[in-house]
XYZ file of N, CA and C in Angstrom:
477
model
N -1.839 4.788 -32.806
C -2.374 3.638 -32.120
C -1.512 3.346 -30.890
N -2.146 3.070 -29.760
C -1.433 2.789 -28.523
C -1.150 1.305 -28.422
N 0.109 0.990 -28.058
C 0.467 -0.410 -27.876
C -0.049 -0.912 -26.548
N -0.567 -2.127 -26.552
C -1.040 -2.744 -25.320
C 0.159 -3.286 -24.547
N 0.157 -3.072 -23.214
C 1.223 -3.601 -22.367
C 1.077 -5.114 -22.292
N 2.181 -5.815 -22.396
C 2.143 -7.270 -22.349
C 3.035 -7.775 -21.237
N 2.890 -9.064 -20.935
C 3.746 -9.696 -19.936
C 5.192 -9.481 -20.336
N 6.038 -9.232 -19.361
C 7.458 -9.056 -19.636
C 7.871 -7.609 -19.804
N 6.914 -6.691 -19.997
C 7.318 -5.297 -20.122
C 7.601 -4.760 -18.719
N 8.443 -3.723 -18.603
C 8.857 -3.230 -17.289
C 7.699 -2.800 -16.386
N 6.665 -2.178 -16.935
C 5.540 -1.742 -16.109
C 4.812 -2.940 -15.512
N 4.485 -3.927 -16.336
C 3.793 -5.124 -15.840
C 4.620 -5.842 -14.791
N 5.907 -5.986 -15.054
C 6.788 -6.664 -14.104
C 6.881 -5.884 -12.795
N 6.983 -4.558 -12.885
C 7.050 -3.728 -11.687
C 5.778 -3.827 -10.863
N 4.627 -3.802 -11.521
C 3.357 -3.901 -10.801
C 3.222 -5.261 -10.120
N 3.699 -6.321 -10.774
C 3.694 -7.653 -10.158
C 4.556 -7.676 -8.902
N 5.720 -7.062 -8.969
C 6.626 -7.021 -7.811
C 6.014 -6.224 -6.660
N 5.288 -5.162 -6.978
C 4.637 -4.378 -5.930
C 3.614 -5.224 -5.170
N 2.940 -6.138 -5.872
C 1.877 -6.954 -5.267
C 2.386 -8.192 -4.562
N 3.667 -8.491 -4.676
C 4.207 -9.711 -4.066
C 3.980 -9.706 -2.556
N 3.721 -10.870 -1.972
C 3.530 -10.945 -0.520
C 4.800 -10.536 0.223
N 4.621 -10.009 1.414
C 5.741 -9.623 2.266
C 6.085 -10.766 3.208
N 7.366 -10.919 3.547
C 7.732 -11.923 4.558
C 7.210 -11.520 5.936
N 7.048 -12.511 6.812
C 6.422 -12.273 8.126
C 7.129 -11.205 8.946
N 8.440 -11.064 8.803
C 9.156 -10.080 9.622
C 8.840 -8.635 9.239
N 8.118 -8.436 8.141
C 7.746 -7.085 7.708
C 6.423 -6.622 8.310
N 5.703 -7.537 8.982
C 4.398 -7.197 9.538
C 4.532 -6.578 10.919
N 3.720 -5.582 11.175
C 3.575 -5.021 12.503
C 2.152 -5.280 12.967
N 1.875 -5.016 14.213
C 0.527 -5.196 14.781
C 0.026 -3.861 15.286
N -1.235 -3.570 15.008
C -1.868 -2.330 15.427
C -3.152 -2.674 16.168
N -3.287 -2.173 17.384
C -4.528 -2.392 18.132
C -5.495 -1.288 17.766
N -6.680 -1.707 17.287
C -7.669 -0.730 16.843
C -9.066 -1.292 17.084
N -9.855 -0.561 17.854
C -11.238 -0.970 18.095
C -11.370 -2.343 18.720
N -10.467 -2.720 19.606
C -10.532 -4.021 20.256
C -9.959 -5.160 19.427
N -9.510 -4.867 18.217
C -8.917 -5.896 17.360
C -7.433 -5.614 17.177
N -6.701 -6.634 16.777
C -5.288 -6.470 16.466
C -5.121 -6.684 14.960
N -4.712 -5.637 14.261
C -4.617 -5.674 12.804
C -3.163 -5.765 12.359
N -2.930 -6.526 11.280
C -1.607 -6.571 10.663
C -1.423 -5.347 9.799
N -0.196 -4.854 9.732
C 0.153 -3.806 8.787
C 1.603 -4.016 8.362
N 1.974 -3.411 7.244
C 3.345 -3.497 6.763
C 4.097 -2.294 7.300
N 5.223 -2.561 7.912
C 6.012 -1.486 8.494
C 6.550 -0.562 7.401
N 6.709 0.701 7.780
C 7.110 1.754 6.849
C 8.400 1.408 6.090
N 9.414 0.899 6.782
C 10.695 0.593 6.131
C 10.540 -0.500 5.076
N 9.723 -1.509 5.357
C 9.518 -2.591 4.395
C 8.794 -2.082 3.152
N 7.805 -1.209 3.363
C 7.082 -0.659 2.222
C 7.994 0.244 1.387
N 8.802 1.058 2.065
C 9.741 1.930 1.354
C 10.754 1.101 0.570
N 11.245 0.023 1.172
C 12.176 -0.869 0.474
C 11.536 -1.458 -0.780
N 10.272 -1.860 -0.687
C 9.566 -2.425 -1.854
C 9.468 -1.384 -2.961
N 9.102 -0.141 -2.596
C 9.000 0.921 -3.601
C 10.356 1.185 -4.250
N 11.426 1.250 -3.453
C 12.773 1.487 -3.989
C 13.244 0.352 -4.883
N 12.894 -0.879 -4.528
C 13.288 -2.043 -5.328
C 12.630 -1.995 -6.698
N 11.360 -1.618 -6.722
C 10.600 -1.587 -7.979
C 10.903 -0.344 -8.793
N 11.053 0.799 -8.124
C 11.284 2.067 -8.824
C 12.163 2.970 -7.953
N 13.479 2.960 -8.174
C 14.372 3.783 -7.355
C 14.055 5.282 -7.416
N 13.290 5.707 -8.398
C 12.954 7.124 -8.545
C 11.540 7.456 -8.073
N 10.897 6.542 -7.323
C 9.552 6.840 -6.829
C 9.597 8.125 -6.009
N 8.438 8.765 -5.891
C 8.395 10.043 -5.201
C 6.998 10.271 -4.625
N 6.943 11.063 -3.575
C 5.649 11.511 -3.067
C 5.731 13.011 -2.839
N 4.571 13.654 -2.875
C 4.484 15.080 -2.590
C 3.129 15.358 -1.960
N 3.054 16.368 -1.114
C 1.751 16.703 -0.531
C 0.812 17.201 -1.624
N -0.457 16.945 -1.452
C -1.446 17.409 -2.418
C -1.593 18.923 -2.350
N -1.361 19.475 -1.157
C -1.449 20.929 -0.981
C -0.305 21.402 -0.092
N 0.200 22.588 -0.412
C 1.277 23.213 0.365
C 0.769 24.573 0.823
N 1.028 24.891 2.093
C 0.593 26.167 2.651
C 1.518 27.308 2.252
N 1.168 28.513 2.649
C 1.960 29.711 2.354
C 3.363 29.614 2.949
N 3.528 28.818 4.008
C 4.839 28.640 4.644
C 5.707 27.605 3.931
N 5.171 26.996 2.844
C 5.914 26.002 2.083
C 5.819 24.593 2.643
N 5.102 24.422 3.745
C 4.952 23.103 4.365
C 3.673 22.429 3.883
N 3.628 21.085 3.923
C 2.405 20.374 3.535
C 1.221 20.805 4.391
N 0.058 20.887 3.778
C -1.154 21.230 4.498
C -1.631 19.988 5.256
N -1.747 20.130 6.568
C -2.280 19.082 7.431
C -3.608 19.592 7.957
N -4.666 18.869 7.655
C -5.996 19.260 8.135
C -6.231 18.610 9.492
N -6.912 19.332 10.368
C -7.209 18.771 11.684
C -8.674 18.958 12.019
N -9.193 17.966 12.727
C -10.516 18.083 13.337
C -10.255 18.095 14.840
N -11.254 17.849 15.627
C -11.044 17.891 17.071
C -10.123 16.780 17.569
N -10.049 15.642 16.842
C -9.258 14.508 17.320
C -8.270 13.953 16.308
N -8.429 14.278 15.026
C -7.657 13.615 13.975
C -6.999 14.625 13.032
N -5.765 14.296 12.638
C -5.063 15.068 11.605
C -5.062 14.233 10.328
N -5.062 14.894 9.166
C -4.987 14.164 7.899
C -4.065 14.899 6.931
N -3.402 14.107 6.095
C -2.482 14.607 5.081
C -2.779 13.894 3.770
N -3.089 14.656 2.736
C -3.333 14.099 1.401
C -2.049 14.221 0.589
N -1.719 13.142 -0.149
C -0.486 13.135 -0.943
C -0.721 12.610 -2.354
N 0.285 12.866 -3.201
C 0.400 12.213 -4.517
C 1.601 11.289 -4.428
N 1.435 10.033 -4.825
C 2.528 9.066 -4.867
C 2.741 8.675 -6.321
N 3.993 8.796 -6.795
C 4.323 8.430 -8.172
C 5.288 7.252 -8.155
N 4.877 6.173 -8.809
C 5.686 4.961 -8.939
C 5.558 4.494 -10.383
N 6.684 4.182 -11.002
C 6.701 3.692 -12.387
C 5.994 4.666 -13.340
N 6.091 5.955 -13.044
C 5.504 6.983 -13.898
C 4.018 7.190 -13.711
N 3.376 6.438 -12.823
C 1.941 6.591 -12.565
C 1.766 7.268 -11.208
N 0.827 8.204 -11.131
C 0.569 8.943 -9.898
C -0.820 8.609 -9.368
N -0.878 8.348 -8.058
C -2.149 8.102 -7.379
C -2.215 9.019 -6.159
N -3.426 9.180 -5.638
C -3.638 10.014 -4.457
C -3.898 9.101 -3.256
N -3.395 9.493 -2.110
C -3.623 8.755 -0.868
C -3.785 9.725 0.284
N -4.268 9.201 1.397
C -4.461 10.029 2.591
C -3.930 9.290 3.809
N -3.325 10.038 4.690
C -2.879 9.492 5.964
C -3.622 10.181 7.077
N -3.966 9.422 8.123
C -4.637 10.002 9.277
C -3.905 9.591 10.546
N -4.062 10.406 11.571
C -3.390 10.165 12.840
C -4.162 10.888 13.929
N -4.271 10.239 15.079
C -4.898 10.903 16.214
C -4.006 12.045 16.671
N -4.620 13.187 16.955
C -3.861 14.313 17.484
C -3.339 13.954 18.870
N -2.235 14.541 19.249
C -1.683 14.291 20.570
C -0.609 13.216 20.589
N -0.399 12.516 19.468
C 0.680 11.529 19.404
C 2.012 12.268 19.303
N 3.092 11.575 19.608
C 4.411 12.211 19.643
C 4.887 12.738 18.292
N 4.832 11.942 17.260
C 5.370 12.349 15.959
C 4.267 12.303 14.900
N 3.333 13.241 15.017
C 2.164 13.275 14.147
C 2.572 13.338 12.681
N 3.522 14.194 12.336
C 3.914 14.352 10.932
C 4.468 13.052 10.361
N 5.350 12.380 11.110
C 5.912 11.111 10.631
C 4.824 10.057 10.453
N 3.902 9.991 11.400
C 2.826 9.012 11.303
C 1.913 9.320 10.118
N 1.641 10.604 9.889
C 0.813 10.993 8.744
C 1.463 10.589 7.425
N 2.763 10.831 7.306
C 3.466 10.493 6.068
C 3.452 8.984 5.852
N 3.800 8.224 6.885
C 3.817 6.762 6.759
C 2.455 6.206 6.401
N 1.412 6.707 7.052
C 0.061 6.225 6.778
C -0.384 6.615 5.374
N -0.067 7.831 4.950
C -0.438 8.279 3.599
C 0.285 7.453 2.533
N 1.565 7.163 2.764
C 2.307 6.340 1.799
C 1.718 4.937 1.709
N 1.400 4.327 2.853
C 0.798 2.980 2.821
C -0.549 3.021 2.111
N -1.349 4.060 2.377
C -2.656 4.181 1.750
C -2.538 4.332 0.235
N -1.630 5.183 -0.209
C -1.458 5.387 -1.651
C -0.835 4.156 -2.299
N 0.153 3.540 -1.642
C 0.814 2.354 -2.206
C -0.175 1.210 -2.385
N -1.183 1.140 -1.527
C -2.206 0.109 -1.668
C -2.880 0.201 -3.033
N -2.991 1.401 -3.592
C -3.608 1.561 -4.907
C -2.751 0.970 -6.024
N -1.487 0.706 -5.725
C -0.611 -0.018 -6.645
C -0.610 -1.513 -6.324
N -1.329 -1.912 -5.283
C -1.409 -3.315 -4.907
C -0.486 -3.711 -3.771
N 0.269 -2.770 -3.213
C 1.189 -3.086 -2.124
C 0.380 -3.459 -0.879
N 0.585 -4.688 -0.389
C -0.085 -5.202 0.816
C -1.607 -5.092 0.722
N -2.126 -5.212 -0.464
C -3.568 -5.070 -0.676
C -4.364 -6.076 0.146
N -3.810 -7.254 0.364
C -4.514 -8.283 1.134
C -4.818 -7.822 2.558
N -4.016 -6.905 3.098
C -4.250 -6.432 4.463
C -5.406 -5.439 4.539
N -5.770 -4.864 3.412
C -6.827 -3.856 3.391
C -8.206 -4.478 3.130
N -8.226 -5.740 2.715
C -9.475 -6.362 2.308
C -9.869 -7.483 3.258
N -11.132 -7.515 3.632
C -11.646 -8.609 4.446
C -12.081 -9.771 3.552
N -12.281 -9.513 2.276
C -12.722 -10.546 1.333
C -11.509 -11.158 0.638
N -11.695 -12.348 0.113
C -10.631 -12.965 -0.668
C -10.528 -12.217 -1.989
N -9.321 -11.831 -2.342
C -9.111 -11.033 -3.546
C -8.974 -11.919 -4.772
N -9.324 -11.378 -5.938
C -9.209 -12.121 -7.184
C -7.776 -12.591 -7.415
N -6.795 -11.733 -7.092
C -5.400 -12.119 -7.291
C -5.021 -13.289 -6.397
N -5.621 -13.401 -5.200
C -5.348 -14.530 -4.328
C -5.971 -15.795 -4.887
N -7.113 -15.666 -5.559
C -7.727 -16.825 -6.174
C -6.850 -17.356 -7.299
N -6.216 -16.440 -8.053
C -5.330 -16.839 -9.137
C -4.061 -17.496 -8.616
N -3.457 -16.900 -7.593
C -2.157 -17.359 -7.113
C -2.264 -18.438 -6.051
N -3.363 -18.468 -5.341
C -3.495 -19.372 -4.211
C -3.345 -18.588 -2.924
N -3.736 -19.194 -1.805
C -3.653 -18.473 -0.541
C -2.215 -18.187 -0.137
N -2.032 -17.076 0.540
C -0.706 -16.677 1.004
C -0.621 -16.949 2.497
N 0.428 -17.640 2.903
C 0.683 -17.873 4.318
C 1.310 -16.603 4.868
N 0.605 -15.886 5.736
C 1.100 -14.605 6.246
C 2.302 -14.769 7.162
N 2.533 -15.970 7.659
C 3.699 -16.194 8.504
C 4.978 -16.298 7.665
N 4.886 -16.973 6.525
C 6.082 -17.205 5.708
C 6.093 -16.378 4.430
N 4.923 -15.860 4.006
C 4.831 -15.147 2.737
C 4.715 -16.092 1.561
N 4.626 -17.403 1.830
C 4.589 -18.412 0.778
C 3.208 -18.481 0.143
N 3.188 -18.533 -1.193
C 1.942 -18.745 -1.927
C 1.766 -20.245 -2.057
N 0.639 -20.757 -1.592
C 0.432 -22.203 -1.536
C -0.337 -22.726 -2.738
N 0.178 -22.497 -3.923
C -0.367 -23.112 -5.136
C -1.654 -22.493 -5.638
N -1.911 -22.656 -6.932
C -3.127 -22.091 -7.522
C -4.374 -22.764 -6.966
N -5.421 -21.984 -6.871
C -6.696 -22.481 -6.372
C -7.728 -22.367 -7.495
N -8.693 -23.257 -7.489
C -9.731 -23.158 -8.528
C -10.534 -21.878 -8.336
N -10.915 -21.280 -9.444
C -11.732 -20.066 -9.393
C -13.173 -20.460 -9.183
N -13.934 -19.652 -8.447
C -15.350 -19.978 -8.273
C -16.075 -19.882 -9.617
N -17.135 -20.649 -9.782
C -17.867 -20.580 -11.049
C -18.469 -19.200 -11.255
N -18.533 -18.775 -12.496
C -19.099 -17.459 -12.823
C -20.603 -17.472 -12.526
N -21.082 -16.375 -11.984
C -22.516 -16.223 -11.710
C -23.231 -15.943 -13.012
N -24.351 -16.615 -13.222
C -25.104 -16.397 -14.467
C -26.350 -15.629 -14.214
């Protein structure tokens, strides 16, 4: 029989820490399609992963005959698929980057890590245009301070 994970166990606590809001100084701005989007800078995300699991790891999903990660390219975009392991759980993520940028490999790795980390809940609020269930439970997060402003009532269940 498998034991159910409960509050207070290391996995639950680690997953909660991964989802914690980031302070305002961790946000960067990205201009995309005429809009300015918030994102979490690579160092802040790496620090969060190290804080929660000092042994976290990533690896490319595919390696070429030369031993290097396989980077797929189209006419304008490069992509890198990875496996990210945190707290013993592995998820898949993808990073993309426009070709012609100065450090394509670094940008691919950073983007792939952010994409995969989102599956653990890291900066999930930045990926969603809708209000998330976790935000309804905790209350709205002030993106300037990272402060959670108290619990909010949940919307009534649809019947």
